[in-house]
Short mmCIF file of C-alpha atoms in Angstrom, two decimals:
data_model
loop_
_atom_site.label_atom_id
_atom_site.label_comp_id
_atom_site.label_asym_id
_atom_site.label_seq_id
_atom_site.Cartn_x
_atom_site.Cartn_y
_atom_site.Cartn_z
CA MET A 472 -0.09 -0.30 0.17
CA GLN A 473 1.17 3.33 -0.91
CA GLY A 474 2.40 5.56 2.29
CA ALA A 475 -0.04 8.11 3.93
CA PRO A 476 -1.08 11.31 2.01
CA LEU A 477 -0.46 14.81 3.86
CA PRO A 478 -3.61 15.00 5.12
CA VAL A 479 -3.68 11.52 6.97
CA TRP A 480 -0.26 12.56 8.36
CA LEU A 481 -1.99 16.24 10.12
CA TYR A 482 -5.22 14.18 10.65
CA ARG A 483 -2.86 11.45 12.94
CA ALA A 484 -0.66 14.23 14.15
CA ALA A 485 -3.91 16.53 15.54
CA ALA A 486 -5.84 13.75 16.78
CA ASN A 487 -2.74 12.40 18.93
CA LEU A 488 -2.70 15.89 20.25
CA VAL A 489 -5.86 16.72 21.55
CA ALA A 490 -6.83 12.94 22.53
CA PRO A 491 -6.41 14.03 26.10
CA LEU A 492 -9.34 16.78 25.75
CA ALA A 493 -10.65 14.37 23.70
CA TYR A 494 -10.77 11.74 26.34
CA ARG A 495 -12.43 14.06 29.06
CA ARG A 496 -14.96 15.56 26.77
CA VAL A 497 -16.09 11.58 25.97
CA ALA A 498 -15.95 10.92 29.52
CA ALA A 499 -18.41 13.69 30.89
CA LYS A 500 -21.26 12.31 28.13
CA LEU A 501 -20.45 8.72 29.34
CA SER A 502 -20.68 9.83 32.59
CA ALA A 503 -23.50 11.51 32.58
CA GLN A 504 -25.74 8.70 30.65
CA GLY A 505 -24.84 6.66 33.48
CA ILE A 506 -22.00 4.63 32.46
CA SER A 507 -18.69 3.49 35.13
CA PRO A 508 -15.67 5.03 35.42
CA ALA A 509 -14.30 2.00 34.36
CA ARG A 510 -16.26 0.95 31.05
CA GLN A 511 -15.46 5.38 30.31
CA LYS A 512 -11.35 4.19 30.16
CA GLU A 513 -12.53 1.77 27.25
CA ARG A 514 -12.20 4.84 25.25
CA ARG A 515 -8.61 4.64 25.98
CA GLY A 516 -8.21 1.56 24.92
CA CYS A 517 -8.01 0.04 28.94
CA ALA A 518 -10.31 -3.24 28.60
CA THR A 519 -12.42 -4.02 31.37
CA ALA A 520 -13.14 -7.67 30.04
CA ALA A 521 -10.72 -10.63 29.73
CA ARG A 522 -9.97 -11.35 25.90
CA PRO A 523 -10.90 -15.05 25.67
CA LYS A 524 -8.99 -17.76 24.38
CA GLY A 525 -8.54 -18.86 20.73
CA ARG A 526 -9.49 -16.79 17.58
CA LEU A 527 -10.97 -13.48 18.27
CA VAL A 528 -13.24 -11.65 15.46
CA TRP A 529 -14.07 -7.36 15.80
CA PHE A 530 -16.72 -5.92 14.17
CA HIS A 531 -16.77 -2.53 15.25
CA ALA A 532 -19.75 -0.27 14.53
CA ALA A 533 -20.96 3.80 14.96
CA SER A 534 -23.78 3.84 17.48
CA VAL A 535 -27.05 2.25 17.84
CA GLY A 536 -28.57 1.03 14.46
CA GLU A 537 -25.33 -0.47 12.75
CA SER A 538 -24.64 -2.35 16.55
CA LEU A 539 -28.05 -3.91 15.94
CA SER A 540 -27.66 -4.91 12.08
CA VAL A 541 -24.77 -6.83 12.46
CA LEU A 542 -25.48 -9.10 15.86
CA ARG A 543 -27.81 -11.21 13.28
CA LEU A 544 -24.69 -11.62 11.31
CA ILE A 545 -22.60 -12.41 14.06
CA GLU A 546 -24.48 -15.29 15.32
CA HIS A 547 -24.40 -16.67 11.78
CA LEU A 548 -20.71 -16.62 11.98
CA GLY A 549 -20.97 -18.51 15.27
CA HIS A 550 -22.65 -21.21 13.87
CA ALA A 551 -19.98 -21.25 11.31
CA LEU A 552 -16.94 -20.71 13.49
CA PRO A 553 -17.46 -22.86 16.42
CA ASP A 554 -13.92 -21.90 17.72
CA THR A 555 -14.24 -18.37 17.53
CA SER A 556 -15.48 -15.46 19.81
CA PHE A 557 -16.18 -11.63 18.89
CA LEU A 558 -15.80 -8.41 20.51
CA LEU A 559 -18.21 -5.73 19.39
CA THR A 560 -16.97 -1.95 19.72
CA SER A 561 -18.99 0.73 19.35
CA GLY A 562 -19.14 4.43 21.00
CA THR A 563 -21.95 5.94 22.24
CA ALA A 564 -23.79 4.73 25.49
CA THR A 565 -27.20 4.25 24.25
CA SER A 566 -25.58 1.51 22.27
CA ALA A 567 -24.16 -0.22 24.89
CA GLN A 568 -26.93 -0.77 27.12
CA VAL A 569 -29.44 -1.82 23.82
CA VAL A 570 -26.60 -4.46 22.91
CA ALA A 571 -25.76 -5.87 26.06
CA LYS A 572 -29.56 -7.16 26.04
CA ARG A 573 -28.89 -8.48 22.39
CA LEU A 574 -25.21 -10.24 22.61
CA PRO A 575 -25.16 -13.13 20.54
CA PRO A 576 -23.31 -16.71 22.16
CA ARG A 577 -19.81 -15.80 22.55
CA THR A 578 -19.74 -12.14 22.00
CA GLN A 579 -18.73 -9.13 24.40
CA HIS A 580 -19.10 -5.33 23.97
CA GLN A 581 -16.31 -2.80 24.83
CA PHE A 582 -16.50 0.94 24.13
CA ALA A 583 -13.89 1.51 20.87
CA PRO A 584 -10.54 3.62 21.78
CA LEU A 585 -10.45 6.73 20.53
CA ASP A 586 -8.64 7.17 17.38
CA ALA A 587 -5.03 8.01 18.59
CA ALA A 588 -2.08 6.38 18.65
CA ARG A 589 -2.06 5.20 23.29
CA PRO A 590 -5.78 3.73 23.23
CA LEU A 591 -4.96 2.31 19.84
CA ARG A 592 -1.80 0.60 21.00
CA ARG A 593 -3.52 -0.60 24.43
CA PHE A 594 -6.43 -1.96 22.65
CA LEU A 595 -4.79 -3.84 20.08
CA ARG A 596 -2.47 -5.30 22.58
CA THR A 597 -4.93 -6.28 24.30
CA TRP A 598 -8.09 -7.95 22.18
CA HIS A 599 -5.07 -8.78 18.82
CA PRO A 600 -8.18 -10.22 17.03
CA GLU A 601 -8.00 -12.37 13.81
CA ALA A 602 -9.81 -10.33 11.88
CA ALA A 603 -11.74 -6.99 11.93
CA ILE A 604 -15.11 -6.05 10.37
CA PHE A 605 -16.35 -2.22 10.29
CA VAL A 606 -19.33 -1.60 9.72
CA GLU A 607 -21.41 1.37 6.84
CA SER A 608 -18.81 4.41 7.80
CA GLU A 609 -16.91 4.13 10.54
CA LEU A 610 -13.75 4.77 8.63
CA TRP A 611 -11.17 5.84 11.76
CA PRO A 612 -8.01 6.89 9.89
CA GLN A 613 -6.07 5.86 12.52
CA MET A 614 -8.03 3.04 13.83
CA LEU A 615 -8.20 1.62 10.06
CA SER A 616 -3.92 1.98 9.15
CA ARG A 617 -3.02 0.50 12.91
CA THR A 618 -4.98 -2.59 12.46
CA HIS A 619 -4.02 -2.95 9.00
CA ASP A 620 0.07 -2.12 10.08
CA ALA A 621 -0.79 -4.91 12.82
CA GLY A 622 -1.26 -8.02 10.24
CA ILE A 623 -4.93 -8.20 10.60
CA PRO A 624 -7.46 -8.35 7.66
CA LEU A 625 -10.18 -5.81 7.57
CA ALA A 626 -13.43 -5.80 5.96
CA LEU A 627 -16.11 -3.34 5.44
CA ILE A 628 -19.72 -4.18 5.29
CA ASN A 629 -22.93 -2.24 4.52
CA ALA A 630 -20.97 0.79 3.20
CA ARG A 631 -23.24 3.43 2.03
CA ILE A 632 -22.27 6.62 0.62
CA SER A 633 -23.99 9.67 -0.28
CA ASP A 634 -23.97 12.00 -3.29
CA GLY A 635 -22.71 14.96 -1.35
CA SER A 636 -19.94 12.35 0.76
CA ALA A 637 -18.72 11.13 -2.43
CA ARG A 638 -18.75 14.69 -3.95
CA ASN A 639 -15.84 15.12 -1.24
CA TRP A 640 -14.15 11.42 -1.76
CA LYS A 641 -13.42 12.73 -5.11
CA ARG A 642 -12.25 15.98 -4.34
CA PHE A 643 -9.39 14.34 -2.12
CA PRO A 644 -9.23 10.39 -4.98
CA ARG A 645 -5.43 10.09 -3.18
CA THR A 646 -6.76 9.94 0.42
CA ALA A 647 -9.78 8.06 -0.45
CA ARG A 648 -8.42 5.31 -2.04
CA TYR A 649 -5.77 4.94 0.95
CA LEU A 650 -8.25 4.41 3.65
CA MET A 651 -10.52 2.48 1.49
CA ASN A 652 -7.60 0.02 0.62
CA HIS A 653 -7.11 -1.13 3.43
CA PHE A 654 -9.97 -3.46 3.47
CA ARG A 655 -9.50 -6.98 1.27
CA LEU A 656 -13.77 -6.95 0.94
CA ILE A 657 -15.88 -3.57 0.97
CA HIS A 658 -19.85 -4.60 0.94
CA CYS A 659 -21.61 -1.96 0.03
CA GLN A 660 -25.45 -2.05 0.75
CA ASP A 661 -26.67 -0.38 -2.78
CA GLN A 662 -25.72 -0.24 -6.14
CA ARG A 663 -25.36 3.68 -5.94
CA THR A 664 -22.45 3.56 -3.47
CA ALA A 665 -20.75 0.30 -5.02
CA GLN A 666 -20.50 2.51 -8.27
CA HIS A 667 -18.94 5.66 -6.21
CA LEU A 668 -16.38 3.92 -4.47
CA HIS A 669 -15.88 1.90 -8.41
CA ASP A 670 -15.25 5.72 -9.71
CA LEU A 671 -12.52 6.25 -6.91
CA GLY A 672 -10.50 2.93 -8.38
CA LEU A 673 -11.90 0.75 -5.71
CA THR A 674 -12.86 -2.48 -7.41
CA GLN A 675 -13.32 -4.49 -4.42
CA ALA A 676 -16.48 -3.00 -3.75
CA GLU A 677 -19.53 -4.85 -4.47
CA ALA A 678 -23.09 -4.11 -3.95
CA GLY A 679 -25.66 -6.63 -2.17
CA GLN A 680 -28.24 -6.79 0.41
CA ASN A 681 -28.89 -4.00 3.26
CA LEU A 682 -27.69 -5.69 6.58
CA LYS A 683 -29.97 -4.22 8.94
CA SER A 684 -32.59 -6.00 6.11
CA LEU A 685 -31.48 -9.42 7.75
CA ALA A 686 -31.23 -8.34 11.56
CA GLY A 687 -34.85 -10.44 12.27
CA PRO A 688 -37.30 -8.98 14.57
CA ALA A 689 -36.51 -6.92 17.50
CA PRO A 690 -36.63 -8.89 20.64
CA TYR A 691 -39.36 -8.39 23.15
CA ASP A 692 -41.05 -9.79 27.02
CA ALA A 693 -44.03 -12.29 26.28
CA ALA A 694 -45.38 -11.62 29.04
CA THR A 695 -45.27 -7.90 29.36
CA LEU A 696 -46.69 -7.92 25.69
CA THR A 697 -49.67 -9.72 26.32
CA ASP A 698 -50.50 -8.04 29.66
CA LEU A 699 -50.08 -4.45 27.64
CA GLN A 700 -52.66 -6.28 25.39
CA ALA A 701 -55.12 -6.73 28.25
CA THR A 702 -55.10 -3.10 29.04
CA ILE A 703 -55.24 -1.76 25.67
CA ALA A 704 -58.07 -4.25 24.61
CA ASN A 705 -59.37 -2.68 21.24
CA ARG A 706 -58.56 0.90 21.86
CA PRO A 707 -57.51 1.83 18.16
CA LEU A 708 -53.76 2.12 18.79
CA TRP A 709 -50.53 3.62 16.94
CA LEU A 710 -46.78 4.41 17.34
CA ALA A 711 -44.93 7.11 16.64
CA SER A 712 -40.85 5.55 16.47
CA SER A 713 -37.46 6.95 16.90
CA THR A 714 -39.00 10.26 17.12
CA HIS A 715 -36.16 13.12 16.66
CA PRO A 716 -36.28 16.83 17.72
CA GLY A 717 -39.24 18.79 15.51
CA GLU A 718 -40.88 15.11 14.99
CA ASP A 719 -42.97 15.19 18.09
CA GLU A 720 -45.05 17.82 17.37
CA ILE A 721 -45.72 16.50 14.26
CA MET A 722 -47.16 12.96 15.80
CA LEU A 723 -49.03 14.70 18.45
CA SER A 724 -50.99 17.07 16.21
CA ALA A 725 -51.77 14.04 14.46
CA HIS A 726 -53.03 12.14 17.05
CA ARG A 727 -55.00 15.29 17.79
CA SER A 728 -56.90 15.01 14.52
CA LEU A 729 -57.31 11.68 15.14
CA LEU A 730 -59.28 11.87 18.00
CA GLU A 731 -61.61 13.63 16.49
CA THR A 732 -63.07 10.54 14.09
CA HIS A 733 -61.39 7.75 17.32
CA PRO A 734 -61.55 9.70 20.37
CA ASP A 735 -60.27 6.79 22.37
CA ALA A 736 -57.50 6.31 20.42
CA LEU A 737 -53.86 5.74 22.09
CA LEU A 738 -50.15 6.81 20.39
CA ILE A 739 -47.09 4.86 22.27
CA LEU A 740 -44.41 7.56 21.34
CA VAL A 741 -40.48 6.20 21.19
CA PRO A 742 -37.72 9.40 21.72
CA ARG A 743 -34.85 8.06 19.14
CA HIS A 744 -33.39 9.25 22.62
CA PRO A 745 -34.57 8.53 25.70
CA GLU A 746 -32.68 11.80 27.51
CA ARG A 747 -34.71 13.70 25.22
CA ALA A 748 -37.21 12.49 27.53
CA ASP A 749 -38.81 15.67 29.80
CA THR A 750 -38.83 17.51 26.81
CA ILE A 751 -41.09 15.93 25.52
CA ALA A 752 -43.37 15.05 28.36
CA ASN A 753 -43.71 18.90 28.35
CA GLN A 754 -44.71 18.91 24.90
CA VAL A 755 -47.56 16.41 25.39
CA THR A 756 -48.93 18.43 28.55
CA ASP A 757 -48.84 21.51 27.39
CA ALA A 758 -50.86 19.98 24.39
CA GLY A 759 -53.54 19.83 26.57
CA PHE A 760 -53.25 15.51 25.96
CA THR A 761 -53.75 13.36 29.25
CA PRO A 762 -49.88 11.46 29.42
CA ALA A 763 -48.45 8.37 30.67
CA ARG A 764 -44.80 7.33 31.07
CA ARG A 765 -42.96 4.31 30.92
CA SER A 766 -39.96 5.38 33.13
CA ALA A 767 -42.24 5.95 36.03
CA ASP A 768 -44.18 2.60 35.42
CA ASP A 769 -47.01 5.19 34.81
CA PRO A 770 -49.84 2.29 33.94
CA ILE A 771 -51.97 2.66 31.04
CA THR A 772 -55.58 3.75 31.90
CA PRO A 773 -58.64 4.18 29.77
CA GLU A 774 -57.63 8.43 29.82
CA THR A 775 -54.48 8.12 28.83
CA GLN A 776 -53.76 9.20 25.36
CA VAL A 777 -50.26 10.21 25.05
CA TYR A 778 -48.10 7.10 26.29
CA LEU A 779 -44.37 7.79 26.72
CA ALA A 780 -41.96 4.75 26.27
CA ASP A 781 -38.74 6.83 27.08
CA THR A 782 -36.99 3.80 28.30
CA LEU A 783 -34.41 1.80 26.40
CA GLY A 784 -34.28 -2.18 24.50
CA GLU A 785 -38.44 -2.25 24.64
CA THR A 786 -38.38 -1.54 20.70
CA GLY A 787 -39.58 -5.10 20.24
CA LEU A 788 -41.97 -4.89 22.13
CA TRP A 789 -43.72 -1.91 21.10
CA TYR A 790 -43.57 -2.83 16.97
CA ALA A 791 -45.07 -6.53 18.36
CA LEU A 792 -47.64 -4.60 20.21
CA SER A 793 -48.75 -1.76 17.65
CA PRO A 794 -50.69 -2.11 14.38
CA ILE A 795 -49.28 0.66 12.67
CA THR A 796 -45.72 1.99 13.08
CA CYS A 797 -45.22 5.56 11.40
CA LEU A 798 -40.63 5.87 11.48
CA CYS A 799 -40.04 9.02 12.37
CA GLY A 800 -36.12 9.99 11.34
CA SER A 801 -37.96 10.37 8.06
CA PHE A 802 -39.93 14.03 8.60
CA THR A 803 -36.48 15.86 9.21
CA PRO A 804 -33.40 14.94 7.55
CA VAL A 805 -32.43 12.28 9.39
CA GLY A 806 -32.31 10.24 6.61
CA GLY A 807 -35.32 7.18 7.84
CA HIS A 808 -34.61 4.58 10.26
CA ASN A 809 -35.19 0.41 9.75
CA PRO A 810 -38.06 -0.35 8.81
CA PHE A 811 -37.27 -4.17 8.78
CA GLU A 812 -37.27 -4.69 12.48
CA PRO A 813 -41.32 -3.14 12.24
CA ALA A 814 -42.30 -4.72 9.23
CA HIS A 815 -40.80 -8.66 10.80
CA ALA A 816 -43.39 -7.72 13.81
CA GLY A 817 -46.08 -6.95 11.37
CA SER A 818 -46.91 -3.60 11.84
CA ALA A 819 -48.06 -1.38 8.79
CA ILE A 820 -45.57 1.25 8.18
CA LEU A 821 -45.89 5.07 7.49
CA HIS A 822 -42.85 7.20 7.26
CA GLY A 823 -41.94 10.72 5.72
CA PRO A 824 -40.74 11.94 2.92
CA LEU A 825 -36.85 12.19 3.58
CA HIS A 826 -35.67 8.23 3.83
CA ALA A 827 -31.86 8.95 1.69
CA ASN A 828 -30.51 6.39 4.07
CA PHE A 829 -32.84 3.90 2.90
CA ALA A 830 -33.24 5.53 -0.73
CA THR A 831 -34.32 1.98 -2.52
CA ILE A 832 -35.58 0.58 0.45
CA TYR A 833 -38.71 2.58 1.66
CA PRO A 834 -39.97 2.34 -2.26
CA GLU A 835 -39.80 -1.11 -2.26
CA LEU A 836 -41.73 -0.97 0.83
CA ASP A 837 -44.36 0.71 -0.73
CA ALA A 838 -45.05 -0.77 -3.67
CA SER A 839 -45.21 -4.06 -2.13
CA GLY A 840 -48.45 -2.57 -0.14
CA ALA A 841 -46.03 -2.74 3.64
CA ALA A 842 -45.35 0.94 3.74
CA ARG A 843 -46.98 4.19 2.99
CA GLU A 844 -45.46 8.06 2.50
CA VAL A 845 -46.87 11.02 4.49
CA THR A 846 -45.52 14.51 4.56
CA ASP A 847 -46.97 15.66 7.27
CA ALA A 848 -48.94 15.49 10.55
CA GLU A 849 -52.45 16.42 8.31
CA ALA A 850 -51.73 13.34 5.41
CA LEU A 851 -50.39 11.16 8.54
CA ALA A 852 -53.76 11.62 10.52
CA THR A 853 -55.70 11.03 7.75
CA GLU A 854 -53.86 7.54 6.60
CA LEU A 855 -54.15 6.63 10.46
CA ASP A 856 -57.99 6.93 10.07
CA THR A 857 -57.92 4.85 6.88
CA LEU A 858 -56.89 2.00 8.05
CA LEU A 859 -58.14 2.32 11.53
CA SER A 860 -61.52 2.55 10.08
CA ASP A 861 -60.53 -0.73 8.20
CA PRO A 862 -59.51 -3.13 9.63
CA ALA A 863 -59.42 -6.06 6.38
CA ALA A 864 -57.46 -3.43 4.32
CA LEU A 865 -55.23 -3.28 7.78
CA ASP A 866 -54.64 -6.36 7.78
CA THR A 867 -53.56 -7.11 4.02
CA MET A 868 -51.47 -4.40 5.13
CA ARG A 869 -49.75 -6.49 8.11
CA ALA A 870 -49.34 -9.20 6.16
CA ASN A 871 -47.24 -7.53 3.71
CA ALA A 872 -45.05 -6.15 5.67
CA ARG A 873 -44.10 -9.97 7.19
CA THR A 874 -43.78 -11.06 4.06
CA PHE A 875 -41.76 -8.15 2.64
CA ALA A 876 -39.36 -9.00 5.57
CA ALA A 877 -39.25 -12.21 5.93
CA ALA A 878 -37.92 -12.93 1.84
CA GLN A 879 -34.69 -10.36 3.15
CA THR A 880 -33.42 -13.25 4.94
CA ASP A 881 -32.36 -16.07 2.52
CA MET A 882 -28.82 -14.40 2.00
CA LEU A 883 -26.90 -14.34 5.09
CA ASP A 884 -25.41 -17.60 5.53
CA ALA A 885 -23.29 -16.74 1.84
CA PHE A 886 -22.61 -13.86 3.07
CA ALA A 887 -21.13 -15.10 6.70
CA GLU A 888 -19.28 -17.55 4.30
CA THR A 889 -18.07 -14.45 1.78
CA LEU A 890 -16.57 -12.92 4.58
CA CYS A 891 -14.82 -16.26 6.22
CA LYS A 892 -13.07 -16.32 2.61
CA ALA A 893 -11.90 -12.88 2.56
CA LEU A 894 -10.36 -12.55 5.89
CA ALA A 895 -9.11 -16.21 5.68
CA LEU A 896 -11.04 -17.61 8.93
CA ARG A 897 -11.78 -20.88 6.94
#
C-alpha cells in the first residue's frame, strides 16, 4: 500500500495531540449517561473484560442501528466458526445499553478506543483479533492503518456513501483510496455506493444485501406484551417510533386530529434518544393530552391518550404491540430508520419523505403494500384514520409487511461464508 497522503499525516498529528482533551469530553458525556468510570476508560483502550482464548473477530460499529444490524450476522458466523469468539465495539452509551441485552453467544461489548496512537496500541495489544469488520461509515484513519499494520485483515460491510459525501471523497481521491484500500472486501448496501467507490478505483467494492434487512425481529418480553394487550384491549392504537426534534410536534398534531374520529385512540411515542423524554413530556402536557410515562411506571388507563415509552431496549415490544408504526427520522433530514424490525413484527408502516439512508428500501416497501409515505401531520392523520377504520385493509398491509421482511433473510449464510473467505477465517 502507498504511504499515507499529507491529509492523513496531518490528521494523525492533530488527533494524537488533542486525545487527552477528547477523552475528557467523551468521558463526561458517558458519565452523564450513566456509564461507570471503569467502562469510560475503554475509550482509552483499557479493557474491562478478559480476552477469550482462541480466535477472536472484532466488529466495530458507530451506534445503535449499526450495532444491531450485525448481531444476526455475528450469530451466523458463530455457527460457522464454533472455535471463534467475537468483540463488538461502539462509541455511544445507548448502543452499549441496547446491545447488552441482545449479544449472541461468545460475544462481548466494549467501547471503541479513541482514534489516537496510545488508545489504539493498548486496545490492539489486549485484543489482537484475527480479523476486523467495520460497519457502514466508521472510517477512523488511525484505527484502520494501525489495525492493518498489525497484520489483521479488514472488511467494510454495509457501506453507504451519499452523493454529497462521494463528491467530497472525489476531491481527495488519493486519501480516499489510501483509507479504503485497507479493506480486503467492501460490501455496499446499494449499487449507488458501489459505483461511487468504483469511480475512485476501488474494485473490491461490491453491492449486496442491506444488512439491516437481515437483522430479524427485535426481541421482547412475551408476558409484558400479553399484559399490555389486555390493558389496551380494542382501543385504536398506533406507534410513533424513533422521533427526533421537530417530529414529536408532528406526531402529536396528527394524534389530535385522529382523536376527532377515534376519541379513544392511544399513541405510543418512542423518542430515538430517551434523554429527550423530559422535554417531550412537557410538550405532551402543554398540548393538553392526558399522558403516561413508561420510565415512571405510569399505568395505561382508559384516559391515557399519549404513552411516552422512554426506556431503552423495548422497541421490539412496541412493534409487536402496535398494528401501525409511523417510523420517524423521516420527517426531518435524518435520513430515515431501519424499517425491517416493524415489518418483521407485522406492523404496517407509515413514514415521511426524507429517507435517504434507505433510498431503495422505502420505495420497495411502499410498492409491496407494506408501507405508505406521508408528508406532514395532516396526511399522517388521514392515513391513520383510513387504516383504523378499515380493519381488513390494515390486516392486508400488516401481512404484506411480514412477507416483505421474510423475503430478505435468505442471503445471510452466503454472506457469512463470503466474509470468512475474504478474511481467511476458513
